[in-house]
XYZ file of C-alpha atoms in Angstrom:
369
model
C -97.243 53.513 -176.291
C -95.139 56.485 -175.169
C -96.518 58.304 -172.175
C -95.123 61.820 -172.236
C -94.258 63.037 -168.786
C -94.731 59.577 -167.233
C -92.446 58.388 -164.471
C -90.960 54.909 -164.217
C -89.522 53.640 -160.901
C -85.736 53.911 -160.886
C -85.490 55.447 -164.358
C -83.208 58.493 -164.470
C -84.080 60.337 -167.668
C -81.362 62.947 -167.140
C -78.744 60.197 -167.109
C -80.348 58.584 -170.150
C -80.276 61.910 -171.987
C -76.614 62.494 -171.109
C -75.745 59.053 -172.443
C -77.845 59.486 -175.571
C -76.130 62.766 -176.439
C -72.849 60.857 -176.760
C -74.293 58.652 -179.508
C -73.558 59.895 -183.022
C -76.434 61.978 -184.340
C -78.033 62.684 -180.952
C -75.799 65.448 -179.570
C -78.677 67.919 -179.697
C -81.343 65.635 -178.218
C -83.774 67.554 -175.991
C -84.980 66.426 -172.590
C -88.644 66.689 -173.510
C -88.059 64.363 -176.481
C -87.607 61.426 -174.089
C -90.978 59.759 -173.561
C -91.049 56.730 -171.243
C -93.144 53.884 -172.558
C -95.465 51.646 -170.585
C -93.580 49.080 -168.496
C -94.104 45.659 -170.073
C -91.335 43.441 -168.753
C -89.028 42.855 -165.831
C -85.672 43.503 -167.448
C -85.941 46.654 -169.559
C -87.342 50.136 -169.640
C -88.093 51.681 -173.030
C -88.033 55.375 -173.861
C -89.194 56.733 -177.216
C -87.107 59.578 -178.686
C -89.878 61.800 -180.047
C -89.412 63.147 -183.546
C -87.115 60.269 -184.481
C -87.636 56.636 -185.490
C -85.599 55.466 -182.471
C -86.100 54.373 -178.893
C -83.864 53.627 -175.927
C -83.706 50.076 -174.631
C -82.439 50.368 -171.044
C -81.644 47.203 -169.047
C -82.352 46.929 -165.323
C -80.305 43.741 -164.914
C -78.904 40.836 -166.923
C -80.831 37.581 -167.160
C -77.505 35.847 -167.779
C -75.948 37.457 -164.675
C -73.467 39.379 -166.841
C -71.909 42.658 -165.800
C -73.246 45.857 -167.405
C -70.610 46.138 -170.152
C -70.728 42.423 -170.999
C -74.525 42.548 -171.005
C -74.484 45.362 -173.558
C -71.907 43.463 -175.620
C -74.201 40.434 -175.654
C -77.305 42.401 -176.554
C -75.464 44.274 -179.312
C -74.379 40.919 -180.708
C -77.972 39.620 -180.593
C -79.160 42.530 -182.723
C -76.180 42.251 -185.068
C -76.555 38.505 -185.653
C -80.306 38.817 -186.281
C -80.133 41.967 -188.448
C -79.768 40.201 -191.840
C -83.144 38.542 -191.288
C -84.982 41.855 -191.578
C -87.291 40.516 -188.862
C -85.879 42.475 -185.908
C -85.327 46.172 -185.080
C -82.222 47.889 -186.408
C -79.508 48.843 -183.938
C -78.488 52.514 -184.014
C -76.023 52.912 -181.148
C -74.920 52.125 -177.628
C -75.159 54.135 -174.417
C -72.372 53.272 -172.030
C -73.126 52.669 -168.339
C -72.878 55.876 -166.314
C -74.018 57.290 -162.952
C -77.795 57.145 -162.858
C -77.823 54.615 -165.702
C -75.696 51.765 -164.335
C -76.625 49.282 -167.076
C -76.360 51.681 -170.005
C -78.562 50.935 -172.985
C -79.021 50.551 -176.703
C -80.619 52.822 -179.269
C -82.795 50.683 -181.541
C -85.438 51.281 -184.177
C -88.946 51.873 -182.889
C -91.496 49.557 -184.451
C -94.744 51.307 -185.279
C -96.856 48.272 -184.674
C -99.237 46.876 -182.123
C -99.689 43.637 -180.211
C -100.401 40.410 -182.033
C -104.002 39.414 -182.580
C -104.217 35.679 -182.126
C -104.802 33.479 -183.973
C -104.991 35.863 -186.955
C -101.344 36.967 -186.769
C -99.816 33.525 -186.266
C -98.769 33.246 -189.914
C -96.935 36.586 -189.732
C -95.177 35.460 -186.542
C -94.179 32.210 -188.239
C -92.650 34.071 -191.198
C -90.804 36.391 -188.812
C -89.230 33.482 -186.943
C -88.456 31.691 -190.186
C -86.450 34.713 -191.323
C -84.263 34.384 -188.232
C -83.972 30.601 -188.402
C -83.130 30.596 -192.121
C -80.006 32.711 -191.654
C -76.803 30.871 -192.576
C -75.116 29.266 -189.604
C -71.823 31.105 -188.987
C -68.629 29.118 -188.493
C -67.979 28.297 -184.854
C -65.667 31.263 -184.362
C -68.303 33.620 -185.761
C -70.994 32.741 -183.231
C -69.374 34.462 -180.251
C -70.340 35.943 -177.864
C -73.734 34.305 -178.294
C -74.280 31.112 -176.344
C -74.275 27.887 -178.335
C -76.437 24.923 -177.305
C -74.745 22.354 -179.514
C -76.787 19.653 -177.754
C -80.228 21.289 -177.452
C -81.671 18.487 -175.331
C -78.867 18.700 -172.796
C -79.162 22.484 -172.912
C -82.844 22.555 -172.038
C -82.454 19.808 -169.408
C -79.806 22.031 -167.866
C -82.609 24.501 -167.083
C -85.272 21.937 -166.221
C -83.427 19.816 -163.668
C -82.385 22.503 -161.152
C -85.745 24.240 -161.469
C -87.599 20.940 -160.969
C -86.235 20.858 -157.412
C -88.854 23.502 -156.574
C -91.872 21.411 -157.589
C -92.545 19.845 -154.198
C -92.613 23.294 -152.553
C -94.679 25.034 -155.235
C -98.042 24.321 -153.616
C -99.750 22.781 -156.625
C -102.663 20.357 -156.562
C -101.629 16.673 -156.297
C -103.124 15.802 -159.695
C -101.169 18.597 -161.405
C -98.010 17.567 -159.573
C -98.447 13.950 -160.660
C -98.921 14.895 -164.314
C -95.838 17.090 -164.302
C -93.874 14.285 -162.630
C -94.879 12.054 -165.547
C -93.565 14.663 -167.982
C -90.304 14.931 -166.080
C -89.878 11.152 -166.196
C -90.568 11.196 -169.935
C -88.027 14.004 -170.433
C -85.285 12.107 -168.633
C -86.001 8.978 -170.636
C -86.097 10.881 -173.900
C -82.793 12.588 -173.108
C -81.183 9.239 -172.355
C -82.479 7.678 -175.579
C -81.412 10.617 -177.753
C -78.081 11.442 -176.135
C -75.711 12.689 -178.831
C -78.291 12.580 -181.626
C -77.616 15.460 -184.039
C -80.217 18.206 -184.306
C -80.071 21.211 -186.674
C -78.821 24.427 -185.095
C -79.834 27.941 -186.113
C -79.883 31.391 -184.620
C -82.748 31.374 -182.111
C -84.586 34.340 -180.634
C -85.320 32.370 -177.413
C -87.988 34.411 -175.577
C -90.542 34.061 -178.350
C -93.886 34.344 -176.558
C -96.378 36.393 -178.616
C -95.981 39.491 -176.451
C -92.458 39.933 -177.811
C -93.723 40.445 -181.373
C -95.059 43.723 -182.705
C -97.310 43.657 -185.742
C -97.070 46.297 -188.457
C -100.259 46.654 -190.483
C -100.579 48.549 -193.746
C -101.586 48.460 -197.352
C -98.713 46.096 -198.039
C -100.050 43.524 -195.609
C -99.178 42.361 -192.121
C -95.603 42.034 -190.896
C -94.389 40.720 -187.536
C -91.192 42.023 -185.927
C -89.511 40.251 -183.034
C -88.309 42.908 -180.607
C -86.799 41.228 -177.503
C -83.356 40.048 -178.506
C -81.423 39.956 -175.252
C -81.272 36.138 -175.014
C -80.597 35.104 -178.608
C -78.366 32.064 -178.999
C -77.502 29.259 -181.388
C -79.627 26.214 -180.677
C -82.755 24.362 -181.761
C -85.375 26.460 -183.581
C -87.909 23.849 -182.468
C -87.789 25.517 -179.053
C -88.571 28.931 -180.529
C -91.662 27.754 -182.379
C -92.859 25.819 -179.338
C -92.455 28.840 -177.087
C -94.472 30.951 -179.528
C -97.584 28.796 -179.353
C -97.742 26.869 -176.076
C -100.682 27.821 -173.854
C -98.275 29.112 -171.198
C -96.907 31.535 -173.803
C -100.038 32.623 -175.630
C -101.717 33.449 -172.299
C -98.668 35.213 -170.838
C -99.142 38.764 -172.149
C -102.558 40.279 -171.469
C -102.299 42.499 -174.559
C -102.460 39.513 -176.891
C -103.644 36.619 -174.735
C -105.536 33.853 -176.509
C -105.984 30.117 -176.142
C -105.083 28.431 -179.418
C -106.826 25.418 -180.860
C -104.868 22.435 -182.136
C -105.675 23.573 -185.661
C -104.252 27.025 -184.874
C -101.020 25.408 -183.725
C -100.862 23.147 -186.768
C -101.364 26.158 -189.024
C -98.567 28.088 -187.349
C -96.121 25.211 -187.714
C -97.160 24.644 -191.326
C -96.533 28.314 -192.170
C -93.137 28.198 -190.477
C -92.096 24.927 -192.139
C -93.081 26.356 -195.524
C -90.969 29.477 -194.905
C -87.708 27.813 -193.858
C -85.394 25.952 -196.268
C -86.860 22.534 -197.195
C -83.839 20.583 -195.977
C -84.017 22.311 -192.594
C -87.742 21.603 -192.369
C -87.237 17.903 -193.121
C -84.454 17.570 -190.554
C -86.461 19.308 -187.841
C -89.841 17.582 -188.208
C -89.023 14.610 -185.921
C -87.857 17.003 -183.186
C -90.792 19.389 -183.149
C -93.098 17.643 -180.686
C -90.394 16.354 -178.304
C -88.863 19.814 -178.079
C -92.356 21.253 -177.539
C -92.843 18.994 -174.533
C -89.439 19.942 -173.166
C -90.133 23.646 -173.670
C -93.375 23.410 -171.713
C -91.576 21.566 -168.929
C -88.840 24.208 -168.851
C -91.531 26.857 -168.493
C -93.418 25.021 -165.750
C -90.265 24.401 -163.727
C -89.454 28.114 -163.956
C -92.959 28.889 -162.694
C -92.368 26.581 -159.727
C -89.129 28.360 -158.886
C -90.807 31.779 -159.161
C -93.679 30.687 -156.901
C -91.366 29.292 -154.205
C -89.139 32.373 -154.275
C -92.190 34.656 -154.136
C -93.471 32.853 -151.058
C -90.053 33.086 -149.426
C -89.883 36.829 -150.065
C -93.339 37.271 -148.604
C -92.202 35.387 -145.501
C -89.107 37.563 -145.101
C -86.557 35.775 -147.260
C -84.555 32.575 -147.040
C -81.062 33.928 -146.541
C -80.112 32.693 -150.015
C -78.811 35.100 -152.695
C -81.631 37.036 -154.330
C -82.621 35.848 -157.803
C -81.879 38.190 -160.679
C -85.609 38.172 -161.426
C -86.393 39.825 -158.133
C -83.659 42.412 -158.532
C -85.143 43.338 -161.896
C -88.677 43.394 -160.478
C -87.816 46.431 -158.357
C -88.259 48.500 -161.504
C -91.625 46.943 -162.348
C -93.477 46.395 -159.059
C -96.878 46.214 -160.708
C -95.882 43.152 -162.732
C -95.114 40.884 -159.782
C -98.708 40.354 -158.674
C -99.755 39.946 -162.311
C -97.136 37.246 -162.866
C -98.314 35.422 -159.752
C -101.891 35.376 -161.059
C -100.803 33.991 -164.409
C -98.724 31.260 -162.783
C -101.625 30.266 -160.523
C -103.699 29.664 -163.630
C -100.999 27.639 -165.371
C -100.774 25.253 -162.399
C -104.516 24.517 -162.400
C -104.988 20.750 -162.975
C -107.358 21.327 -165.902
C -104.796 23.625 -167.559
C -101.984 21.093 -167.150
C -104.226 18.402 -168.636
C -105.269 20.717 -171.479
C -101.667 21.328 -172.546
C -100.728 17.645 -172.425
C -103.599 16.808 -174.795
C -101.417 18.218 -177.571
C -99.215 15.129 -177.372
C -101.201 12.566 -175.354
C -104.857 13.129 -176.250
C -106.959 11.439 -178.900
C -106.504 14.511 -181.119
C -102.766 14.790 -180.496
C -100.805 16.950 -182.924
C -98.407 15.124 -185.272
C -95.763 17.417 -186.757
C -93.721 14.570 -188.200
C -96.351 13.593 -190.767
């Protein structure tokens, strides 16, 4: 929610106002109309423009290590490619980088909704993602500048393998480490067996944990809007739906944290499969559980990297270049300790075992049926 008069570390509202006044329709914007919102993530600040249906989305850094102008180009393209779905905020304008606002920003529609209530809002989230995934696939030349993971398995292994190098230094219990090693061995074998196998591609939102959805509630029903579009790409939608409902995702954001049952997960997938084109659903079914396993492994390897880098920073650094995550964290210092607590919980042996029961336990989920 907007917090009028609040201060956010590193946020220069005068620079933001000067940039906003150069956007068509905002020449007369007043300083006291800018209301910083609560800091929720590492990479963006958000400022509501009071009296309007708009807010400022102001990057602190680029997760893709792009320069400021290229980062804005990419984020603009994310909003533009997703716009026909009706499941994402409208884009109103662009604020160019300037002194005091080195990364510039975007002016996007404010969503008058609240955090998801799980599991009740899973069906609305599924329909939201289906709207994005059901968009026609543009010809190859029309996908730029968005990244394209034409081979989704190779794409996700490209994240997993370098991050897996941090496992032995991540300080996890031996039983948890052994179980994750088994998953890594499975992933490598699966990738070798399925090398070159075609998998349907769609526009994907990418960072689809429940905290990145806002839920609008009214007389017309419940509607989910996906609001964090900076990493959209063309790849496997099976990754998006996995990332929405894995334990490591549903417990990530304290505002909507919940542990889902297997039946909750089955219901979410069923709602999503019903909402996408039937031919797409049929083609994707065999990939849903393998891509779910790979998505969890991608997440856990990232956690290992974060934990090792956090320990190194606490010890005075390693001499290696600073991760973009830590550069962004300077604008959200309160989140760092919170992230560490979450990651500690995800590495607990019982938690690792709990997640793997989805595909290895006696009540394992079967999406291919």
